[in-house]
JSON list of C-alpha atoms in Angstrom, two decimals:
[
{"chain": "A", "resi": 25, "resn": "UNK", "atom": "CA", "xyz": [124.78, 113.23, 114.30]},
{"chain": "A", "resi": 26, "resn": "UNK", "atom": "CA", "xyz": [128.44, 112.98, 113.41]},
{"chain": "A", "resi": 27, "resn": "UNK", "atom": "CA", "xyz": [129.97, 110.22, 111.36]},
{"chain": "A", "resi": 28, "resn": "UNK", "atom": "CA", "xyz": [133.24, 110.72, 113.23]},
{"chain": "A", "resi": 29, "resn": "UNK", "atom": "CA", "xyz": [133.61, 106.97, 113.72]},
{"chain": "A", "resi": 30, "resn": "UNK", "atom": "CA", "xyz": [133.56, 106.60, 109.95]},
{"chain": "A", "resi": 31, "resn": "UNK", "atom": "CA", "xyz": [130.28, 104.71, 109.99]},
{"chain": "A", "resi": 32, "resn": "UNK", "atom": "CA", "xyz": [126.84, 105.90, 108.93]},
{"chain": "A", "resi": 33, "resn": "UNK", "atom": "CA", "xyz": [123.45, 104.24, 108.72]},
{"chain": "A", "resi": 34, "resn": "UNK", "atom": "CA", "xyz": [120.76, 105.51, 106.34]},
{"chain": "A", "resi": 35, "resn": "UNK", "atom": "CA", "xyz": [117.18, 104.31, 106.69]},
{"chain": "A", "resi": 36, "resn": "UNK", "atom": "CA", "xyz": [115.85, 104.53, 103.13]},
{"chain": "A", "resi": 37, "resn": "UNK", "atom": "CA", "xyz": [112.06, 104.60, 102.68]},
{"chain": "A", "resi": 38, "resn": "UNK", "atom": "CA", "xyz": [109.60, 105.51, 99.95]},
{"chain": "A", "resi": 39, "resn": "UNK", "atom": "CA", "xyz": [108.18, 108.77, 101.32]},
{"chain": "A", "resi": 40, "resn": "UNK", "atom": "CA", "xyz": [104.63, 110.10, 101.24]},
{"chain": "A", "resi": 41, "resn": "UNK", "atom": "CA", "xyz": [102.68, 113.29, 100.70]},
{"chain": "A", "resi": 42, "resn": "UNK", "atom": "CA", "xyz": [101.58, 113.27, 104.33]},
{"chain": "A", "resi": 43, "resn": "UNK", "atom": "CA", "xyz": [104.63, 114.04, 106.48]},
{"chain": "A", "resi": 44, "resn": "UNK", "atom": "CA", "xyz": [103.08, 112.11, 109.40]},
{"chain": "A", "resi": 45, "resn": "UNK", "atom": "CA", "xyz": [103.86, 108.96, 107.44]},
{"chain": "A", "resi": 46, "resn": "UNK", "atom": "CA", "xyz": [107.53, 109.25, 108.35]},
{"chain": "A", "resi": 47, "resn": "UNK", "atom": "CA", "xyz": [107.03, 109.52, 112.12]},
{"chain": "A", "resi": 48, "resn": "UNK", "atom": "CA", "xyz": [107.59, 105.80, 112.62]},
{"chain": "A", "resi": 49, "resn": "UNK", "atom": "CA", "xyz": [110.71, 105.95, 110.46]},
{"chain": "A", "resi": 50, "resn": "UNK", "atom": "CA", "xyz": [112.07, 108.75, 112.66]},
{"chain": "A", "resi": 51, "resn": "UNK", "atom": "CA", "xyz": [111.29, 106.65, 115.73]},
{"chain": "A", "resi": 52, "resn": "UNK", "atom": "CA", "xyz": [113.14, 103.71, 114.18]},
{"chain": "A", "resi": 53, "resn": "UNK", "atom": "CA", "xyz": [116.12, 105.97, 113.44]},
{"chain": "A", "resi": 54, "resn": "UNK", "atom": "CA", "xyz": [116.19, 107.09, 117.07]},
{"chain": "A", "resi": 55, "resn": "UNK", "atom": "CA", "xyz": [116.00, 103.49, 118.29]},
{"chain": "A", "resi": 56, "resn": "UNK", "atom": "CA", "xyz": [118.83, 102.48, 115.96]},
{"chain": "A", "resi": 57, "resn": "UNK", "atom": "CA", "xyz": [120.94, 105.37, 117.21]},
{"chain": "A", "resi": 58, "resn": "UNK", "atom": "CA", "xyz": [120.34, 104.15, 120.76]},
{"chain": "A", "resi": 59, "resn": "UNK", "atom": "CA", "xyz": [121.59, 100.66, 119.84]},
{"chain": "A", "resi": 60, "resn": "UNK", "atom": "CA", "xyz": [124.52, 101.82, 117.68]},
{"chain": "A", "resi": 61, "resn": "UNK", "atom": "CA", "xyz": [125.52, 105.08, 119.35]},
{"chain": "A", "resi": 62, "resn": "UNK", "atom": "CA", "xyz": [128.84, 105.45, 117.52]},
{"chain": "A", "resi": 63, "resn": "UNK", "atom": "CA", "xyz": [127.11, 105.33, 114.14]},
{"chain": "A", "resi": 64, "resn": "UNK", "atom": "CA", "xyz": [125.54, 108.34, 112.47]},
{"chain": "A", "resi": 65, "resn": "UNK", "atom": "CA", "xyz": [121.89, 107.51, 111.75]},
{"chain": "A", "resi": 66, "resn": "UNK", "atom": "CA", "xyz": [119.68, 109.42, 109.31]},
{"chain": "A", "resi": 67, "resn": "UNK", "atom": "CA", "xyz": [116.60, 108.90, 107.19]},
{"chain": "A", "resi": 68, "resn": "UNK", "atom": "CA", "xyz": [116.20, 109.34, 103.43]},
{"chain": "A", "resi": 69, "resn": "UNK", "atom": "CA", "xyz": [113.39, 109.04, 100.94]},
{"chain": "A", "resi": 70, "resn": "UNK", "atom": "CA", "xyz": [112.92, 107.90, 97.38]},
{"chain": "A", "resi": 71, "resn": "UNK", "atom": "CA", "xyz": [110.34, 110.58, 96.65]},
{"chain": "A", "resi": 72, "resn": "UNK", "atom": "CA", "xyz": [107.82, 113.04, 98.09]},
{"chain": "A", "resi": 73, "resn": "UNK", "atom": "CA", "xyz": [109.89, 113.83, 101.19]},
{"chain": "A", "resi": 74, "resn": "UNK", "atom": "CA", "xyz": [113.39, 115.04, 101.92]},
{"chain": "A", "resi": 75, "resn": "UNK", "atom": "CA", "xyz": [116.21, 114.37, 102.14]},
{"chain": "A", "resi": 76, "resn": "UNK", "atom": "CA", "xyz": [116.64, 112.12, 99.15]},
{"chain": "A", "resi": 77, "resn": "UNK", "atom": "CA", "xyz": [118.92, 109.12, 99.46]},
{"chain": "A", "resi": 78, "resn": "UNK", "atom": "CA", "xyz": [121.59, 110.89, 97.43]},
{"chain": "A", "resi": 79, "resn": "UNK", "atom": "CA", "xyz": [121.39, 113.92, 99.74]},
{"chain": "A", "resi": 80, "resn": "UNK", "atom": "CA", "xyz": [121.66, 111.70, 102.83]},
{"chain": "A", "resi": 81, "resn": "UNK", "atom": "CA", "xyz": [124.65, 109.84, 101.39]},
{"chain": "A", "resi": 82, "resn": "UNK", "atom": "CA", "xyz": [126.33, 113.14, 100.51]},
{"chain": "A", "resi": 83, "resn": "UNK", "atom": "CA", "xyz": [125.73, 114.44, 104.05]},
{"chain": "A", "resi": 84, "resn": "UNK", "atom": "CA", "xyz": [127.20, 111.28, 105.56]},
{"chain": "A", "resi": 85, "resn": "UNK", "atom": "CA", "xyz": [130.30, 111.60, 103.35]},
{"chain": "A", "resi": 86, "resn": "UNK", "atom": "CA", "xyz": [130.65, 115.28, 104.25]},
{"chain": "A", "resi": 87, "resn": "UNK", "atom": "CA", "xyz": [130.60, 114.31, 107.95]},
{"chain": "A", "resi": 88, "resn": "UNK", "atom": "CA", "xyz": [133.46, 111.88, 107.38]},
{"chain": "A", "resi": 89, "resn": "UNK", "atom": "CA", "xyz": [131.71, 108.54, 106.87]},
{"chain": "A", "resi": 90, "resn": "UNK", "atom": "CA", "xyz": [133.87, 106.01, 105.08]},
{"chain": "A", "resi": 91, "resn": "UNK", "atom": "CA", "xyz": [131.31, 103.22, 105.31]},
{"chain": "A", "resi": 92, "resn": "UNK", "atom": "CA", "xyz": [127.58, 103.72, 104.85]},
{"chain": "A", "resi": 93, "resn": "UNK", "atom": "CA", "xyz": [125.01, 101.02, 105.52]},
{"chain": "A", "resi": 94, "resn": "UNK", "atom": "CA", "xyz": [121.73, 101.61, 103.65]},
{"chain": "A", "resi": 95, "resn": "UNK", "atom": "CA", "xyz": [118.71, 99.97, 105.25]},
{"chain": "A", "resi": 96, "resn": "UNK", "atom": "CA", "xyz": [115.88, 99.73, 102.72]},
{"chain": "A", "resi": 97, "resn": "UNK", "atom": "CA", "xyz": [112.71, 100.16, 104.75]},
{"chain": "A", "resi": 98, "resn": "UNK", "atom": "CA", "xyz": [110.70, 98.43, 102.03]},
{"chain": "A", "resi": 99, "resn": "UNK", "atom": "CA", "xyz": [108.90, 95.14, 102.43]},
{"chain": "A", "resi": 100, "resn": "UNK", "atom": "CA", "xyz": [110.50, 93.40, 99.42]},
{"chain": "A", "resi": 101, "resn": "UNK", "atom": "CA", "xyz": [113.42, 93.88, 97.06]},
{"chain": "A", "resi": 102, "resn": "UNK", "atom": "CA", "xyz": [111.36, 94.23, 93.89]},
{"chain": "A", "resi": 103, "resn": "UNK", "atom": "CA", "xyz": [110.56, 97.46, 92.07]},
{"chain": "A", "resi": 104, "resn": "UNK", "atom": "CA", "xyz": [112.14, 100.46, 93.75]},
{"chain": "A", "resi": 105, "resn": "UNK", "atom": "CA", "xyz": [115.02, 98.51, 95.28]},
{"chain": "A", "resi": 106, "resn": "UNK", "atom": "CA", "xyz": [115.95, 96.65, 92.10]},
{"chain": "A", "resi": 107, "resn": "UNK", "atom": "CA", "xyz": [115.32, 99.47, 89.64]},
{"chain": "A", "resi": 108, "resn": "UNK", "atom": "CA", "xyz": [115.80, 102.83, 91.35]},
{"chain": "A", "resi": 109, "resn": "UNK", "atom": "CA", "xyz": [118.33, 102.17, 94.09]},
{"chain": "A", "resi": 110, "resn": "UNK", "atom": "CA", "xyz": [121.28, 101.04, 91.89]},
{"chain": "A", "resi": 111, "resn": "UNK", "atom": "CA", "xyz": [121.45, 104.25, 89.81]},
{"chain": "A", "resi": 112, "resn": "UNK", "atom": "CA", "xyz": [121.38, 106.38, 92.97]},
{"chain": "A", "resi": 113, "resn": "UNK", "atom": "CA", "xyz": [124.22, 104.37, 94.47]},
{"chain": "A", "resi": 114, "resn": "UNK", "atom": "CA", "xyz": [126.19, 104.51, 91.20]},
{"chain": "A", "resi": 115, "resn": "UNK", "atom": "CA", "xyz": [125.85, 108.29, 91.11]},
{"chain": "A", "resi": 116, "resn": "UNK", "atom": "CA", "xyz": [127.09, 108.57, 94.69]},
{"chain": "A", "resi": 117, "resn": "UNK", "atom": "CA", "xyz": [129.93, 106.09, 94.11]},
{"chain": "A", "resi": 118, "resn": "UNK", "atom": "CA", "xyz": [131.13, 108.06, 91.08]},
{"chain": "A", "resi": 119, "resn": "UNK", "atom": "CA", "xyz": [131.50, 111.15, 93.29]},
{"chain": "A", "resi": 120, "resn": "UNK", "atom": "CA", "xyz": [132.78, 109.36, 96.39]},
{"chain": "A", "resi": 121, "resn": "UNK", "atom": "CA", "xyz": [134.70, 106.21, 95.44]},
{"chain": "A", "resi": 122, "resn": "UNK", "atom": "CA", "xyz": [136.44, 106.26, 98.83]},
{"chain": "A", "resi": 123, "resn": "UNK", "atom": "CA", "xyz": [133.13, 105.66, 100.64]},
{"chain": "A", "resi": 124, "resn": "UNK", "atom": "CA", "xyz": [131.96, 102.05, 100.78]},
{"chain": "A", "resi": 125, "resn": "UNK", "atom": "CA", "xyz": [128.19, 101.64, 100.59]},
{"chain": "A", "resi": 126, "resn": "UNK", "atom": "CA", "xyz": [126.50, 98.42, 101.66]},
{"chain": "A", "resi": 127, "resn": "UNK", "atom": "CA", "xyz": [122.79, 97.75, 101.16]},
{"chain": "A", "resi": 128, "resn": "UNK", "atom": "CA", "xyz": [121.23, 95.58, 103.83]},
{"chain": "A", "resi": 129, "resn": "UNK", "atom": "CA", "xyz": [118.29, 93.26, 103.12]},
{"chain": "A", "resi": 130, "resn": "UNK", "atom": "CA", "xyz": [114.75, 94.58, 102.83]},
{"chain": "A", "resi": 131, "resn": "UNK", "atom": "CA", "xyz": [112.42, 94.05, 105.78]},
{"chain": "A", "resi": 132, "resn": "UNK", "atom": "CA", "xyz": [110.97, 90.70, 104.67]},
{"chain": "A", "resi": 133, "resn": "UNK", "atom": "CA", "xyz": [114.47, 89.33, 104.11]},
{"chain": "A", "resi": 134, "resn": "UNK", "atom": "CA", "xyz": [115.83, 90.20, 107.55]},
{"chain": "A", "resi": 135, "resn": "UNK", "atom": "CA", "xyz": [116.53, 87.04, 109.55]},
{"chain": "A", "resi": 136, "resn": "UNK", "atom": "CA", "xyz": [113.60, 86.18, 111.80]},
{"chain": "A", "resi": 137, "resn": "UNK", "atom": "CA", "xyz": [111.36, 89.00, 110.55]},
{"chain": "A", "resi": 138, "resn": "UNK", "atom": "CA", "xyz": [108.62, 86.83, 109.00]},
{"chain": "A", "resi": 139, "resn": "UNK", "atom": "CA", "xyz": [108.46, 84.60, 112.08]},
{"chain": "A", "resi": 140, "resn": "UNK", "atom": "CA", "xyz": [108.44, 87.66, 114.37]},
{"chain": "A", "resi": 141, "resn": "UNK", "atom": "CA", "xyz": [105.51, 89.25, 112.52]},
{"chain": "A", "resi": 142, "resn": "UNK", "atom": "CA", "xyz": [103.56, 86.00, 112.27]},
{"chain": "A", "resi": 143, "resn": "UNK", "atom": "CA", "xyz": [104.03, 85.30, 115.99]},
{"chain": "A", "resi": 144, "resn": "UNK", "atom": "CA", "xyz": [103.15, 88.87, 117.00]},
{"chain": "A", "resi": 145, "resn": "UNK", "atom": "CA", "xyz": [99.98, 88.95, 114.89]},
{"chain": "A", "resi": 146, "resn": "UNK", "atom": "CA", "xyz": [98.92, 85.51, 116.11]},
{"chain": "A", "resi": 147, "resn": "UNK", "atom": "CA", "xyz": [99.45, 86.59, 119.73]},
{"chain": "A", "resi": 148, "resn": "UNK", "atom": "CA", "xyz": [97.38, 89.70, 119.09]},
{"chain": "A", "resi": 149, "resn": "UNK", "atom": "CA", "xyz": [94.55, 87.68, 117.57]},
{"chain": "A", "resi": 150, "resn": "UNK", "atom": "CA", "xyz": [94.68, 85.16, 120.39]},
{"chain": "A", "resi": 151, "resn": "UNK", "atom": "CA", "xyz": [94.49, 87.94, 123.02]},
{"chain": "A", "resi": 152, "resn": "UNK", "atom": "CA", "xyz": [91.41, 89.48, 121.44]},
{"chain": "A", "resi": 153, "resn": "UNK", "atom": "CA", "xyz": [88.81, 88.86, 124.11]},
{"chain": "A", "resi": 154, "resn": "UNK", "atom": "CA", "xyz": [86.54, 91.82, 123.44]},
{"chain": "A", "resi": 155, "resn": "UNK", "atom": "CA", "xyz": [82.99, 90.37, 123.63]},
{"chain": "A", "resi": 156, "resn": "UNK", "atom": "CA", "xyz": [81.67, 93.28, 121.52]},
{"chain": "A", "resi": 157, "resn": "UNK", "atom": "CA", "xyz": [83.87, 92.42, 118.56]},
{"chain": "A", "resi": 158, "resn": "UNK", "atom": "CA", "xyz": [82.89, 92.13, 115.82]},
{"chain": "A", "resi": 159, "resn": "UNK", "atom": "CA", "xyz": [80.27, 94.83, 116.12]},
{"chain": "A", "resi": 160, "resn": "UNK", "atom": "CA", "xyz": [76.72, 93.84, 115.29]},
{"chain": "A", "resi": 161, "resn": "UNK", "atom": "CA", "xyz": [75.44, 95.06, 111.89]}
]
C-alpha cells in the first residue's frame, strides 16, 4: 500500500512463534485501511515475526511517508513500550529526520476502550443462557 499521501500507519505488536497469532493483527490492519483509505497501513513486530518495527518504518519512508503513526497493539505502556520502543524510534529518526513519527496510546489508554471491553464482556455474560453450562463434574 502506497504512502503517496505522505501518511502511514504501523500497527506494532509483540510477535509470536506461532504465525497464526498475527491473524487478528492483519485483520485489524485491513479494517484500518478500510477506514483510512488514503493512509498506508502495515504491521510490525518487536520480535519473533517480521517485519520489525524498524523495517516497517523504513518501508514507509521509502514509499514517501512524511508522517508515520505507530499504534502500539499492547495492552499497557509498561515494559516493551517504555524500554524498547524509544531506541527503535531514535534509530529511525537518526536516519530519517524528515519523517515525523507519532506514537499513539496503547490499547488500554485509548478513549472508551476500558468501558467498551467491560460492557461487551458483561453483555456476553448476561446473554449466557446455556442450561448445560457449567458442565457437570
